[in-house]
Amino acid sequence: MFGILRAELRLAHEMFSGETSFERTDAIATQQEWEFAKAFLKGEPPPSLGTSVDEIIFGTRNVWLPIYHVSVNSDYSVFAPGLRRDKAVADASLKQLADLWVEKRPTFNDILQNELSSYGSAMRQALSAQISRTQAAIVSDDPASVLDIRFGLIGRYARLSALFERNGVPAKDAFKEVLKFLEWPGNQQQPAHKIFAYLFAALGWRISSGQRPAMNASILNDFSAISTYAPYVDAMFVDRQCASLLKQGRLRSELSYKARIFSMSDPQEFLDYLKGLGDAATADVREFAYELYGAET
């Protein structure tokens, strides 16, 4: 049953988006990192990044949606064991962290400062783990392991090393300089990293204060989506827990992003927002919508 609902939801997304889709969250984070690396190389302060949604989408928005839609359902079952293994590890790690928060009772600021300052160490650990897994898969002679190889971070930092070389860093020193860049305090201002850190700190503070919401590693995917897309889009519909975290005092006062946040905590607020968009449509748009799609004017 869940598989059917998931397929219908994916189809609804495809129908509403037409031929337009978002960049992946990791691709957007990589681009932000790239811009910060260029500032680091020039000895400049952290850059102010653009927030136009056109920077993070494929296709053309604000065009009439096609009447016909062709959808192809790919079978990703071959990757399922690896995905389940990753999720199980992430679930266990998050539970251990939650237990530690309960035991140590860190403040919001304790968790926030730890998350903001851990950009370099987290990236180094992730890169090291990916290299180790890749090497193990290659020598394993196991086709399933080879299919599960991921080169994203390896390629990401190879390209950064090449950027440093083009800016005068000797090839033998390029990766060392990249590692220095990862420890640059300016990275704390990367939008995706900063918003994620605040969300994580808000969650940790709630748990350390005695609340223990039901959660699993999927909440980290929610955090990634919010922290990546919120600076660019006009509105986001998120789950109740994430919406509640975003209303926490310091997240409201210290984070700056474009998106209005909606959730099932107040569905009428979202419906009013959609109605406002419809009411703002010009007479020409209403007429064309009726002619193309049979929509009410």
Tab-separated table of C-alpha atoms in Angstrom:
chain	number	residue	atom	x	y	z
A	1	MET	CA	0.000	0.000	0.000
A	2	PHE	CA	2.803	2.389	0.915
A	3	GLY	CA	4.484	1.726	-2.431
A	4	ILE	CA	1.301	2.684	-4.291
A	5	LEU	CA	0.904	5.925	-2.345
A	6	ARG	CA	4.546	6.776	-2.898
A	7	ALA	CA	4.172	6.237	-6.649
A	8	GLU	CA	1.050	8.428	-6.751
A	9	LEU	CA	2.807	11.160	-4.792
A	10	ARG	CA	5.764	11.048	-7.184
A	11	LEU	CA	3.381	11.290	-10.142
A	12	ALA	CA	1.629	14.282	-8.555
A	13	HIS	CA	4.983	16.019	-8.113
A	14	GLU	CA	5.875	15.320	-11.738
A	15	MET	CA	2.529	16.640	-12.988
A	16	PHE	CA	2.751	19.853	-11.004
A	17	SER	CA	6.376	20.502	-11.926
A	18	GLY	CA	6.017	19.865	-15.651
A	19	GLU	CA	9.532	19.538	-17.002
A	20	THR	CA	11.141	21.402	-14.097
A	21	SER	CA	13.019	19.803	-11.210
A	22	PHE	CA	15.303	20.886	-8.386
A	23	GLU	CA	19.012	20.255	-8.222
A	24	ARG	CA	19.943	17.604	-5.668
A	25	THR	CA	20.630	18.904	-2.169
A	26	ASP	CA	24.239	17.699	-2.273
A	27	ALA	CA	24.823	19.451	-5.607
A	28	ILE	CA	23.569	22.756	-4.178
A	29	ALA	CA	25.703	22.355	-1.049
A	30	THR	CA	28.702	21.604	-3.271
A	31	GLN	CA	28.122	24.799	-5.266
A	32	GLN	CA	27.917	26.839	-2.079
A	33	GLU	CA	31.160	25.266	-0.869
A	34	TRP	CA	32.774	26.098	-4.216
A	35	GLU	CA	31.876	29.795	-3.904
A	36	PHE	CA	33.242	29.893	-0.360
A	37	ALA	CA	36.450	28.203	-1.536
A	38	LYS	CA	36.961	30.931	-4.136
A	39	ALA	CA	36.576	33.581	-1.431
A	40	PHE	CA	39.027	31.690	0.785
A	41	LEU	CA	41.611	31.577	-2.010
A	42	LYS	CA	41.311	35.336	-2.518
A	43	GLY	CA	41.566	36.073	1.200
A	44	GLU	CA	38.063	37.547	1.166
A	45	PRO	CA	35.324	37.232	3.798
A	46	PRO	CA	32.507	34.699	3.341
A	47	PRO	CA	30.535	35.641	0.222
A	48	SER	CA	26.886	36.595	0.009
A	49	LEU	CA	25.224	34.101	-2.305
A	50	GLY	CA	22.341	34.706	-4.665
A	51	THR	CA	18.951	33.258	-3.767
A	52	SER	CA	17.231	33.129	-7.152
A	53	VAL	CA	15.377	29.847	-7.498
A	54	ASP	CA	16.527	29.670	-11.135
A	55	GLU	CA	20.024	28.903	-9.814
A	56	ILE	CA	18.904	25.550	-8.420
A	57	ILE	CA	16.417	24.170	-10.953
A	58	PHE	CA	16.539	22.236	-14.206
A	59	GLY	CA	14.115	23.370	-16.867
A	60	THR	CA	12.105	26.536	-17.214
A	61	ARG	CA	9.555	27.657	-14.657
A	62	ASN	CA	6.579	29.959	-15.185
A	63	VAL	CA	5.599	28.255	-18.416
A	64	TRP	CA	2.381	26.432	-19.217
A	65	LEU	CA	2.482	22.831	-18.064
A	66	PRO	CA	2.311	20.186	-20.807
A	67	ILE	CA	-1.078	18.556	-21.249
A	68	TYR	CA	0.464	15.130	-21.832
A	69	HIS	CA	2.818	13.488	-19.361
A	70	VAL	CA	4.960	10.380	-19.812
A	71	SER	CA	6.309	8.742	-16.666
A	72	VAL	CA	8.854	5.932	-16.412
A	73	ASN	CA	9.105	3.972	-13.181
A	74	SER	CA	12.696	2.847	-12.707
A	75	ASP	CA	13.503	-0.203	-10.602
A	76	TYR	CA	16.092	0.680	-7.962
A	77	SER	CA	15.689	-2.574	-6.014
A	78	VAL	CA	19.268	-3.572	-6.828
A	79	PHE	CA	20.423	-0.715	-4.583
A	80	ALA	CA	18.004	-1.505	-1.752
A	81	PRO	CA	20.396	-3.524	0.459
A	82	GLY	CA	22.937	-0.699	0.507
A	83	LEU	CA	20.287	1.917	1.192
A	84	ARG	CA	18.776	-0.122	4.023
A	85	ARG	CA	22.218	-0.675	5.530
A	86	ASP	CA	22.985	3.048	5.446
A	87	LYS	CA	19.639	3.859	7.039
A	88	ALA	CA	20.122	1.298	9.794
A	89	VAL	CA	23.546	2.733	10.631
A	90	ALA	CA	22.184	6.287	10.625
A	91	ASP	CA	19.227	5.312	12.836
A	92	ALA	CA	21.539	3.675	15.369
A	93	SER	CA	23.922	6.644	15.369
A	94	LEU	CA	21.094	9.123	15.896
A	95	LYS	CA	19.700	7.068	18.781
A	96	GLN	CA	23.129	6.979	20.437
A	97	LEU	CA	23.419	10.730	20.030
A	98	ALA	CA	19.957	11.264	21.512
A	99	ASP	CA	20.933	9.111	24.517
A	100	LEU	CA	24.062	11.243	24.930
A	101	TRP	CA	22.012	14.433	24.837
A	102	VAL	CA	19.755	13.047	27.583
A	103	GLU	CA	22.790	12.138	29.684
A	104	LYS	CA	24.902	15.281	29.186
A	105	ARG	CA	22.089	17.869	28.996
A	106	PRO	CA	23.828	20.226	26.525
A	107	THR	CA	22.330	23.657	25.908
A	108	PHE	CA	21.113	24.844	22.522
A	109	ASN	CA	24.271	26.934	22.176
A	110	ASP	CA	26.536	23.989	23.085
A	111	ILE	CA	25.083	21.873	20.293
A	112	LEU	CA	24.954	24.753	17.819
A	113	GLN	CA	28.583	25.759	18.279
A	114	ASN	CA	29.691	22.138	17.988
A	115	GLU	CA	27.744	21.678	14.760
A	116	LEU	CA	28.852	24.957	13.199
A	117	SER	CA	32.517	24.315	13.957
A	118	SER	CA	32.478	20.678	12.824
A	119	TYR	CA	32.241	21.399	9.090
A	120	GLY	CA	35.852	20.430	8.374
A	121	SER	CA	36.005	17.363	10.599
A	122	ALA	CA	32.667	16.040	9.314
A	123	MET	CA	33.720	16.432	5.693
A	124	ARG	CA	37.092	14.772	6.312
A	125	GLN	CA	35.463	11.826	8.079
A	126	ALA	CA	32.866	11.411	5.320
A	127	LEU	CA	35.552	11.538	2.629
A	128	SER	CA	37.741	9.036	4.475
A	129	ALA	CA	34.797	6.664	4.913
A	130	GLN	CA	33.893	6.905	1.232
A	131	ILE	CA	37.471	6.193	0.155
A	132	SER	CA	37.667	3.183	2.486
A	133	ARG	CA	34.343	1.771	1.268
A	134	THR	CA	35.333	2.292	-2.360
A	135	GLN	CA	38.650	0.519	-1.916
A	136	ALA	CA	36.990	-2.366	-0.057
A	137	ALA	CA	34.343	-2.754	-2.764
A	138	ILE	CA	36.899	-2.783	-5.557
A	139	VAL	CA	38.968	-5.576	-3.989
A	140	SER	CA	35.909	-7.554	-2.777
A	141	ASP	CA	35.032	-9.048	-6.170
A	142	ASP	CA	31.389	-8.617	-5.131
A	143	PRO	CA	29.223	-7.135	-7.930
A	144	ALA	CA	26.658	-5.827	-5.431
A	145	SER	CA	29.352	-3.933	-3.517
A	146	VAL	CA	30.727	-2.462	-6.740
A	147	LEU	CA	27.237	-1.241	-7.719
A	148	ASP	CA	26.987	0.473	-4.330
A	149	ILE	CA	30.204	2.476	-4.829
A	150	ARG	CA	29.716	6.242	-4.517
A	151	PHE	CA	32.249	8.688	-5.879
A	152	GLY	CA	30.461	11.933	-4.978
A	153	LEU	CA	32.750	13.225	-2.241
A	154	ILE	CA	35.882	11.904	-3.927
A	155	GLY	CA	35.048	13.792	-7.117
A	156	ARG	CA	33.935	16.842	-5.128
A	157	TYR	CA	37.302	17.280	-3.459
A	158	ALA	CA	39.274	16.319	-6.541
A	159	ARG	CA	37.574	19.246	-8.307
A	160	LEU	CA	38.307	21.541	-5.369
A	161	SER	CA	41.973	20.523	-5.492
A	162	ALA	CA	42.011	21.381	-9.198
A	163	LEU	CA	40.508	24.799	-8.376
A	164	PHE	CA	43.303	25.442	-5.891
A	165	GLU	CA	45.909	24.417	-8.464
A	166	ARG	CA	44.436	26.844	-11.013
A	167	ASN	CA	44.794	29.569	-8.414
A	168	GLY	CA	48.517	29.056	-7.945
A	169	VAL	CA	48.716	26.306	-5.316
A	170	PRO	CA	51.356	23.680	-6.255
A	171	ALA	CA	49.791	20.364	-7.204
A	172	LYS	CA	51.575	18.526	-4.378
A	173	ASP	CA	50.074	20.940	-1.818
A	174	ALA	CA	46.611	21.393	-3.309
A	175	PHE	CA	44.739	18.809	-1.241
A	176	LYS	CA	46.457	19.967	1.961
A	177	GLU	CA	45.215	23.481	1.237
A	178	VAL	CA	41.726	22.129	0.604
A	179	LEU	CA	41.816	20.553	4.068
A	180	LYS	CA	42.845	23.929	5.502
A	181	PHE	CA	39.922	25.525	3.697
A	182	LEU	CA	37.539	23.004	5.265
A	183	GLU	CA	38.614	24.287	8.699
A	184	TRP	CA	38.008	27.930	7.689
A	185	PRO	CA	35.590	29.543	10.184
A	186	GLY	CA	33.966	31.307	7.250
A	187	ASN	CA	32.324	28.002	6.298
A	188	GLN	CA	30.002	28.440	9.254
A	189	GLN	CA	28.158	30.967	7.073
A	190	GLN	CA	27.432	28.518	4.252
A	191	PRO	CA	23.612	28.653	4.081
A	192	ALA	CA	22.988	24.902	3.889
A	193	HIS	CA	25.443	24.173	6.687
A	194	LYS	CA	24.211	26.985	8.936
A	195	ILE	CA	20.486	26.224	8.672
A	196	PHE	CA	21.126	22.497	9.177
A	197	ALA	CA	23.210	23.247	12.280
A	198	TYR	CA	20.430	25.367	13.776
A	199	LEU	CA	17.799	22.690	13.098
A	200	PHE	CA	20.038	20.041	14.611
A	201	ALA	CA	20.700	22.189	17.668
A	202	ALA	CA	16.975	22.826	18.137
A	203	LEU	CA	16.268	19.090	18.001
A	204	GLY	CA	19.112	18.292	20.389
A	205	TRP	CA	18.055	20.959	22.856
A	206	ARG	CA	14.508	19.604	22.980
A	207	ILE	CA	15.772	16.118	23.725
A	208	SER	CA	18.270	17.339	26.321
A	209	SER	CA	15.426	19.278	27.978
A	210	GLY	CA	13.416	16.116	28.552
A	211	GLN	CA	11.399	15.752	25.366
A	212	ARG	CA	11.931	12.556	23.393
A	213	PRO	CA	10.022	12.768	20.126
A	214	ALA	CA	9.774	9.668	17.977
A	215	MET	CA	12.421	10.072	15.306
A	216	ASN	CA	14.633	8.208	12.902
A	217	ALA	CA	17.334	9.083	10.428
A	218	SER	CA	14.790	10.323	7.890
A	219	ILE	CA	14.589	13.572	9.836
A	220	LEU	CA	18.126	14.319	8.660
A	221	ASN	CA	16.845	14.155	5.061
A	222	ASP	CA	14.142	16.645	6.042
A	223	PHE	CA	16.782	18.912	7.591
A	224	SER	CA	18.887	18.689	4.408
A	225	ALA	CA	15.930	19.594	2.192
A	226	ILE	CA	14.918	22.548	4.352
A	227	SER	CA	18.443	23.896	4.815
A	228	THR	CA	19.200	23.586	1.101
A	229	TYR	CA	16.004	24.860	-0.520
A	230	ALA	CA	14.602	27.352	2.027
A	231	PRO	CA	16.912	30.209	0.932
A	232	TYR	CA	15.701	29.896	-2.685
A	233	VAL	CA	12.006	29.019	-2.743
A	234	ASP	CA	8.959	31.069	-1.790
A	235	ALA	CA	7.257	28.397	0.320
A	236	MET	CA	7.809	24.918	1.736
A	237	PHE	CA	5.342	22.426	3.185
A	238	VAL	CA	7.126	20.396	5.878
A	239	ASP	CA	6.131	17.995	8.638
A	240	ARG	CA	4.863	19.224	11.991
A	241	GLN	CA	8.083	18.525	13.854
A	242	CYS	CA	10.302	20.479	11.474
A	243	ALA	CA	7.813	23.354	11.356
A	244	SER	CA	7.813	23.476	15.146
A	245	LEU	CA	11.621	23.522	15.282
A	246	LEU	CA	11.756	26.404	12.815
A	247	LYS	CA	9.493	28.436	15.104
A	248	GLN	CA	11.927	28.122	18.001
A	249	GLY	CA	13.194	31.508	19.190
A	250	ARG	CA	16.751	31.636	17.870
A	251	LEU	CA	15.846	29.959	14.596
A	252	ARG	CA	13.320	32.725	13.970
A	253	SER	CA	15.638	35.548	14.999
A	254	GLU	CA	19.022	34.377	13.672
A	255	LEU	CA	18.224	32.561	10.430
A	256	SER	CA	17.392	34.336	7.213
A	257	TYR	CA	15.732	32.487	4.337
A	258	LYS	CA	13.108	33.272	1.741
A	259	ALA	CA	10.660	30.405	2.228
A	260	ARG	CA	7.404	30.661	4.138
A	261	ILE	CA	6.981	27.470	6.146
A	262	PHE	CA	3.689	25.560	6.212
A	263	SER	CA	2.676	22.261	7.789
A	264	MET	CA	-0.328	20.190	8.790
A	265	SER	CA	-0.267	22.015	12.124
A	266	ASP	CA	-2.245	24.717	10.338
A	267	PRO	CA	-3.430	23.452	6.934
A	268	GLN	CA	-5.822	26.377	6.539
A	269	GLU	CA	-2.861	28.752	6.534
A	270	PHE	CA	-1.475	26.915	3.509
A	271	LEU	CA	-4.834	26.856	1.744
A	272	ASP	CA	-5.142	30.618	2.323
A	273	TYR	CA	-1.679	31.065	0.826
A	274	LEU	CA	-2.646	29.084	-2.281
A	275	LYS	CA	-5.903	31.018	-2.587
A	276	GLY	CA	-3.925	34.248	-2.407
A	277	LEU	CA	-1.755	33.082	-5.302
A	278	GLY	CA	-4.854	32.236	-7.312
A	279	ASP	CA	-6.528	35.541	-6.506
A	280	ALA	CA	-3.411	37.380	-7.663
A	281	ALA	CA	-3.553	35.804	-11.139
A	282	THR	CA	-4.402	38.210	-13.931
A	283	ALA	CA	-7.525	37.848	-16.038
A	284	ASP	CA	-5.409	36.684	-18.992
A	285	VAL	CA	-3.806	33.912	-16.926
A	286	ARG	CA	-7.217	32.755	-15.705
A	287	GLU	CA	-8.562	32.682	-19.241
A	288	PHE	CA	-5.607	30.736	-20.607
A	289	ALA	CA	-5.769	28.261	-17.697
A	290	TYR	CA	-9.412	27.580	-18.477
A	291	GLU	CA	-8.710	27.095	-22.193
A	292	LEU	CA	-5.755	24.779	-21.611
A	293	TYR	CA	-6.813	22.737	-18.626
A	294	GLY	CA	-10.514	23.354	-18.128
A	295	ALA	CA	-9.721	25.104	-14.815
A	296	GLU	CA	-12.403	27.192	-13.182
A	297	THR	CA	-12.010	30.934	-13.700
